mmCIF file of N, CA and C in Angstrom:
data_model
loop_
_atom_site.group_PDB
_atom_site.id
_atom_site.type_symbol
_atom_site.label_atom_id
_atom_site.label_comp_id
_atom_site.label_asym_id
_atom_site.label_seq_id
_atom_site.Cartn_x
_atom_site.Cartn_y
_atom_site.Cartn_z
ATOM 1 N N UNK C 1106 1.070 -0.860 0.392
ATOM 2 C CA UNK C 1106 0.309 0.349 -0.136
ATOM 3 C C UNK C 1106 1.041 1.120 0.553
ATOM 4 N N UNK C 1107 0.646 2.446 -1.177
ATOM 5 C CA UNK C 1107 1.788 2.392 -1.188
ATOM 6 C C UNK C 1107 1.504 4.703 -0.480
ATOM 7 N N UNK C 1108 2.149 4.946 0.226
ATOM 8 C CA UNK C 1108 1.658 5.974 0.794
ATOM 9 C C UNK C 1108 1.277 7.577 0.739
ATOM 10 N N UNK C 1109 0.601 8.251 0.413
ATOM 11 C CA UNK C 1109 -0.042 8.943 -0.751
ATOM 12 C C UNK C 1109 0.968 9.958 -0.258
ATOM 13 N N UNK C 1110 1.417 11.031 -2.024
ATOM 14 C CA UNK C 1110 2.838 11.358 -1.953
ATOM 15 C C UNK C 1110 3.533 11.163 -1.570
ATOM 16 N N UNK C 1111 4.384 9.829 -2.209
ATOM 17 C CA UNK C 1111 5.282 9.773 -1.470
ATOM 18 C C UNK C 1111 5.806 8.305 -1.712
ATOM 19 N N UNK C 1112 7.497 8.336 -1.581
ATOM 20 C CA UNK C 1112 7.799 6.527 -2.288
ATOM 21 C C UNK C 1112 7.734 5.472 -1.397
ATOM 22 N N UNK C 1113 7.093 5.164 -0.747
ATOM 23 C CA UNK C 1113 6.986 5.047 0.767
ATOM 24 C C UNK C 1113 5.442 3.827 0.247
ATOM 25 N N UNK C 1114 6.054 3.144 1.744
ATOM 26 C CA UNK C 1114 4.961 1.907 1.053
ATOM 27 C C UNK C 1114 4.508 1.500 2.457
ATOM 28 N N UNK C 1115 2.997 1.010 3.038
ATOM 29 C CA UNK C 1115 3.978 1.354 4.201
ATOM 30 C C UNK C 1115 4.136 -1.047 4.584
ATOM 31 N N UNK C 1116 4.962 -1.013 5.122
ATOM 32 C CA UNK C 1116 5.808 -2.604 6.048
ATOM 33 C C UNK C 1116 5.587 -2.860 6.382
ATOM 34 N N UNK C 1117 4.799 -4.107 6.598
ATOM 35 C CA UNK C 1117 4.502 -4.849 7.886
ATOM 36 C C UNK C 1117 5.962 -4.370 9.404
ATOM 37 N N UNK C 1118 5.733 -5.147 9.685
ATOM 38 C CA UNK C 1118 7.070 -5.123 10.726
ATOM 39 C C UNK C 1118 7.144 -6.281 11.411
ATOM 40 N N UNK C 1119 6.495 -7.235 11.360
ATOM 41 C CA UNK C 1119 6.851 -9.234 11.544
ATOM 42 C C UNK C 1119 5.645 -8.927 10.366
ATOM 43 N N UNK C 1120 6.599 -9.235 9.329
ATOM 44 C CA UNK C 1120 5.354 -9.804 8.308
ATOM 45 C C UNK C 1120 4.479 -10.709 7.842
ATOM 46 N N UNK C 1121 3.039 -10.439 7.906
ATOM 47 C CA UNK C 1121 2.334 -10.791 7.563
ATOM 48 C C UNK C 1121 2.512 -12.833 7.244
ATOM 49 N N UNK C 1122 3.354 -13.106 6.717
ATOM 50 C CA UNK C 1122 4.390 -14.607 5.923
ATOM 51 C C UNK C 1122 4.569 -15.340 7.667
ATOM 52 N N UNK C 1123 4.671 -15.339 8.641
ATOM 53 C CA UNK C 1123 5.082 -14.975 9.979
ATOM 54 C C UNK C 1123 4.429 -14.586 10.854
ATOM 55 N N UNK C 1124 2.957 -14.893 10.692
ATOM 56 C CA UNK C 1124 1.920 -14.347 11.496
ATOM 57 C C UNK C 1124 1.976 -12.980 12.024
ATOM 58 N N UNK C 1125 2.590 -11.800 11.313
ATOM 59 C CA UNK C 1125 1.792 -10.455 11.397
ATOM 60 C C UNK C 1125 0.525 -9.927 11.145
ATOM 61 N N UNK C 1126 0.419 -9.073 11.655
ATOM 62 C CA UNK C 1126 -1.414 -9.221 11.667
ATOM 63 C C UNK C 1126 -0.654 -7.721 10.581
ATOM 64 N N UNK C 1127 -2.617 -6.986 10.097
ATOM 65 C CA UNK C 1127 -2.697 -5.985 9.180
ATOM 66 C C UNK C 1127 -3.595 -4.219 9.805
ATOM 67 N N UNK C 1128 -3.032 -3.920 11.220
ATOM 68 C CA UNK C 1128 -2.905 -3.561 12.005
ATOM 69 C C UNK C 1128 -1.720 -2.522 12.309
ATOM 70 N N UNK C 1129 -1.815 -1.121 13.106
ATOM 71 C CA UNK C 1129 -1.438 -0.019 12.608
ATOM 72 C C UNK C 1129 -0.346 -0.562 13.232
ATOM 73 N N UNK C 1130 -0.035 -0.385 14.595
ATOM 74 C CA UNK C 1130 1.211 -1.659 15.397
ATOM 75 C C UNK C 1130 1.630 -1.561 14.785
ATOM 76 N N UNK C 1131 1.090 -2.195 13.751
ATOM 77 C CA UNK C 1131 2.828 -3.080 12.665
ATOM 78 C C UNK C 1131 2.683 -2.804 11.948
ATOM 79 N N UNK C 1132 2.849 -1.634 11.434
ATOM 80 C CA UNK C 1132 2.937 -0.745 10.105
ATOM 81 C C UNK C 1132 4.513 -0.477 10.605
ATOM 82 N N UNK C 1133 4.715 -0.095 9.362
ATOM 83 C CA UNK C 1133 6.637 0.922 9.362
ATOM 84 C C UNK C 1133 6.079 1.999 7.842
ATOM 85 N N UNK C 1134 6.188 3.336 7.758
ATOM 86 C CA UNK C 1134 7.067 2.430 6.328
ATOM 87 C C UNK C 1134 8.626 3.088 5.741
ATOM 88 N N UNK C 1135 8.195 2.326 4.772
ATOM 89 C CA UNK C 1135 9.305 1.606 4.579
ATOM 90 C C UNK C 1135 9.847 1.894 2.421
ATOM 91 N N UNK C 1136 11.362 2.530 1.593
ATOM 92 C CA UNK C 1136 11.419 2.746 0.302
ATOM 93 C C UNK C 1136 10.570 2.287 -0.137
ATOM 94 N N UNK C 1137 9.721 2.120 -1.563
ATOM 95 C CA UNK C 1137 8.966 0.964 -2.083
ATOM 96 C C UNK C 1137 9.535 0.134 -2.633
ATOM 97 N N UNK C 1138 10.945 0.700 -3.032
ATOM 98 C CA UNK C 1138 11.860 -0.125 -4.219
ATOM 99 C C UNK C 1138 12.470 -1.228 -3.688
ATOM 100 N N UNK C 1139 12.919 -1.068 -1.963
ATOM 101 C CA UNK C 1139 12.824 -1.899 -1.087
ATOM 102 C C UNK C 1139 11.262 -2.858 -0.802
ATOM 103 N N UNK C 1140 10.970 -2.431 -0.029
ATOM 104 C CA UNK C 1140 9.556 -3.749 -0.034
ATOM 105 C C UNK C 1140 9.074 -4.423 -1.185
ATOM 106 N N UNK C 1141 9.301 -3.987 -2.536
ATOM 107 C CA UNK C 1141 9.068 -4.944 -3.171
ATOM 108 C C UNK C 1141 9.369 -6.029 -3.817
ATOM 109 N N UNK C 1142 10.980 -6.041 -3.298
ATOM 110 C CA UNK C 1142 11.009 -7.557 -3.319
ATOM 111 C C UNK C 1142 11.719 -8.090 -2.302
ATOM 112 N N UNK C 1143 11.079 -6.557 -1.163
ATOM 113 C CA UNK C 1143 11.224 -8.139 0.810
ATOM 114 C C UNK C 1143 10.615 -9.095 0.889
ATOM 115 N N UNK C 1144 9.175 -9.379 0.520
ATOM 116 C CA UNK C 1144 7.861 -10.407 1.059
ATOM 117 C C UNK C 1144 9.606 -12.219 0.001
ATOM 118 N N UNK C 1145 8.916 -11.847 -0.864
ATOM 119 C CA UNK C 1145 9.430 -12.716 -1.607
ATOM 120 C C UNK C 1145 11.018 -13.693 -1.214
ATOM 121 N N UNK C 1146 12.015 -12.483 -1.088
ATOM 122 C CA UNK C 1146 12.670 -12.663 -0.546
ATOM 123 C C UNK C 1146 13.212 -13.649 1.008
ATOM 124 N N UNK C 1147 11.666 -12.621 1.922
ATOM 125 C CA UNK C 1147 12.421 -13.176 2.733
ATOM 126 C C UNK C 1147 11.622 -15.342 2.888
ATOM 127 N N UNK C 1148 10.181 -14.795 1.356
ATOM 128 C CA UNK C 1148 9.627 -16.116 2.199
ATOM 129 C C UNK C 1148 10.862 -17.297 1.485
ATOM 130 N N UNK C 1149 11.482 -17.286 0.759
ATOM 131 C CA UNK C 1149 12.581 -18.766 0.370
ATOM 132 C C UNK C 1149 13.263 -18.575 0.739
ATOM 133 N N UNK C 1150 14.168 -17.169 2.330
ATOM 134 C CA UNK C 1150 15.975 -17.388 2.807
ATOM 135 C C UNK C 1150 15.484 -18.551 3.173
ATOM 136 N N UNK C 1151 17.067 -18.939 3.918
ATOM 137 C CA UNK C 1151 17.072 -20.286 5.075
ATOM 138 C C UNK C 1151 17.849 -19.470 5.717
ATOM 139 N N UNK C 1152 17.260 -19.644 7.562
ATOM 140 C CA UNK C 1152 18.703 -19.579 7.891
ATOM 141 C C UNK C 1152 18.700 -20.312 9.428
ATOM 142 N N UNK C 1153 19.593 -20.494 9.290
ATOM 143 C CA UNK C 1153 20.975 -21.229 10.499
ATOM 144 C C UNK C 1153 20.168 -20.990 11.605
ATOM 145 N N UNK C 1154 18.999 -22.280 12.443
ATOM 146 C CA UNK C 1154 19.023 -22.048 13.516
ATOM 147 C C UNK C 1154 19.424 -22.678 15.018
ATOM 148 N N UNK C 1155 20.387 -24.014 14.248
ATOM 149 C CA UNK C 1155 21.354 -24.152 15.173
ATOM 150 C C UNK C 1155 22.695 -24.468 14.808
ATOM 151 N N UNK C 1156 24.306 -24.208 14.931
ATOM 152 C CA UNK C 1156 25.087 -25.004 13.903
ATOM 153 C C UNK C 1156 24.217 -26.398 13.100
ATOM 154 N N UNK C 1157 24.883 -26.296 11.788
ATOM 155 C CA UNK C 1157 24.354 -26.934 10.520
ATOM 156 C C UNK C 1157 22.996 -27.327 11.020
ATOM 157 N N UNK C 1158 21.725 -26.357 11.531
ATOM 158 C CA UNK C 1158 20.458 -27.254 11.395
ATOM 159 C C UNK C 1158 19.977 -25.857 10.975
ATOM 160 N N UNK C 1159 18.814 -25.847 9.407
ATOM 161 C CA UNK C 1159 19.086 -24.850 9.103
ATOM 162 C C UNK C 1159 17.732 -25.279 8.131
ATOM 163 N N UNK C 1160 16.599 -24.197 8.056
ATOM 164 C CA UNK C 1160 14.728 -24.291 7.954
ATOM 165 C C UNK C 1160 14.848 -23.017 7.442
ATOM 166 N N UNK C 1161 13.821 -23.723 6.609
ATOM 167 C CA UNK C 1161 12.846 -22.355 4.661
ATOM 168 C C UNK C 1161 12.270 -21.415 5.890
ATOM 169 N N UNK C 1162 12.452 -20.839 5.921
ATOM 170 C CA UNK C 1162 11.304 -19.242 6.872
ATOM 171 C C UNK C 1162 10.349 -19.560 6.478
ATOM 172 N N UNK C 1163 9.717 -19.890 5.712
ATOM 173 C CA UNK C 1163 8.332 -20.435 5.085
ATOM 174 C C UNK C 1163 8.247 -21.752 5.747
ATOM 175 N N UNK C 1164 8.580 -22.539 6.337
ATOM 176 C CA UNK C 1164 8.763 -23.604 6.440
ATOM 177 C C UNK C 1164 8.259 -23.203 8.054
ATOM 178 N N UNK C 1165 9.527 -22.792 8.470
ATOM 179 C CA UNK C 1165 9.351 -22.559 10.151
ATOM 180 C C UNK C 1165 7.637 -21.697 10.738
ATOM 181 N N UNK C 1166 6.855 -20.942 9.484
ATOM 182 C CA UNK C 1166 5.275 -20.827 10.133
ATOM 183 C C UNK C 1166 4.094 -21.361 10.412
ATOM 184 N N UNK C 1167 5.061 -22.178 9.375
ATOM 185 C CA UNK C 1167 4.385 -23.733 9.222
ATOM 186 C C UNK C 1167 4.050 -24.777 11.441
ATOM 187 N N UNK C 1168 4.823 -24.589 11.574
ATOM 188 C CA UNK C 1168 4.943 -25.046 13.653
ATOM 189 C C UNK C 1168 4.399 -24.079 14.490
ATOM 190 N N UNK C 1169 5.099 -24.864 15.682
ATOM 191 C CA UNK C 1169 3.661 -23.933 16.586
ATOM 192 C C UNK C 1169 4.146 -23.540 17.253
ATOM 193 N N UNK C 1170 5.895 -23.875 16.822
ATOM 194 C CA UNK C 1170 7.584 -22.660 17.681
ATOM 195 C C UNK C 1170 7.137 -21.926 16.950
ATOM 196 N N UNK C 1171 7.442 -20.860 18.210
ATOM 197 C CA UNK C 1171 8.161 -19.600 17.683
ATOM 198 C C UNK C 1171 9.083 -18.634 17.479
ATOM 199 N N UNK C 1172 9.509 -18.027 16.754
ATOM 200 C CA UNK C 1172 11.070 -18.288 16.174
ATOM 201 C C UNK C 1172 10.734 -16.418 16.174
ATOM 202 N N UNK C 1173 12.685 -16.007 16.634
ATOM 203 C CA UNK C 1173 12.473 -14.755 16.758
ATOM 204 C C UNK C 1173 13.670 -14.428 15.740
ATOM 205 N N UNK C 1174 14.714 -13.121 13.972
ATOM 206 C CA UNK C 1174 14.459 -13.711 13.445
ATOM 207 C C UNK C 1174 16.001 -12.008 14.027
ATOM 208 N N UNK C 1175 16.626 -12.286 14.297
ATOM 209 C CA UNK C 1175 18.334 -11.050 14.360
ATOM 210 C C UNK C 1175 18.766 -10.815 12.977
ATOM 211 N N UNK C 1176 18.691 -9.693 11.809
ATOM 212 C CA UNK C 1176 19.517 -8.995 11.247
ATOM 213 C C UNK C 1176 20.686 -8.976 11.196
ATOM 214 N N UNK C 1177 21.198 -9.725 11.517
ATOM 215 C CA UNK C 1177 23.121 -9.262 11.560
ATOM 216 C C UNK C 1177 24.292 -8.270 10.457
ATOM 217 N N UNK C 1178 23.228 -7.989 8.967
ATOM 218 C CA UNK C 1178 23.770 -7.913 8.277
ATOM 219 C C UNK C 1178 22.700 -8.159 6.629
ATOM 220 N N UNK C 1179 22.317 -7.136 5.605
ATOM 221 C CA UNK C 1179 22.406 -7.132 4.836
ATOM 222 C C UNK C 1179 22.534 -7.148 3.167
ATOM 223 N N UNK C 1180 22.745 -6.786 2.645
ATOM 224 C CA UNK C 1180 22.447 -6.759 1.292
ATOM 225 C C UNK C 1180 23.353 -5.828 1.317
#
């Protein structure tokens, strides 16, 4: 959703694909060019849960266990 008169989109703090809601307290402005590809990138990303144990983000949302991710670098 574009924010009227700007180059920003309303982006989810906690992504919808990870259980985030479409409520105001879960949205923040993000540059439209960055936001456009973020969901697809996140959907296919793999993360290391413990040394040597990897999981796709999309598979993590389909469990009863809750995960929190810490971003340590960006491209």
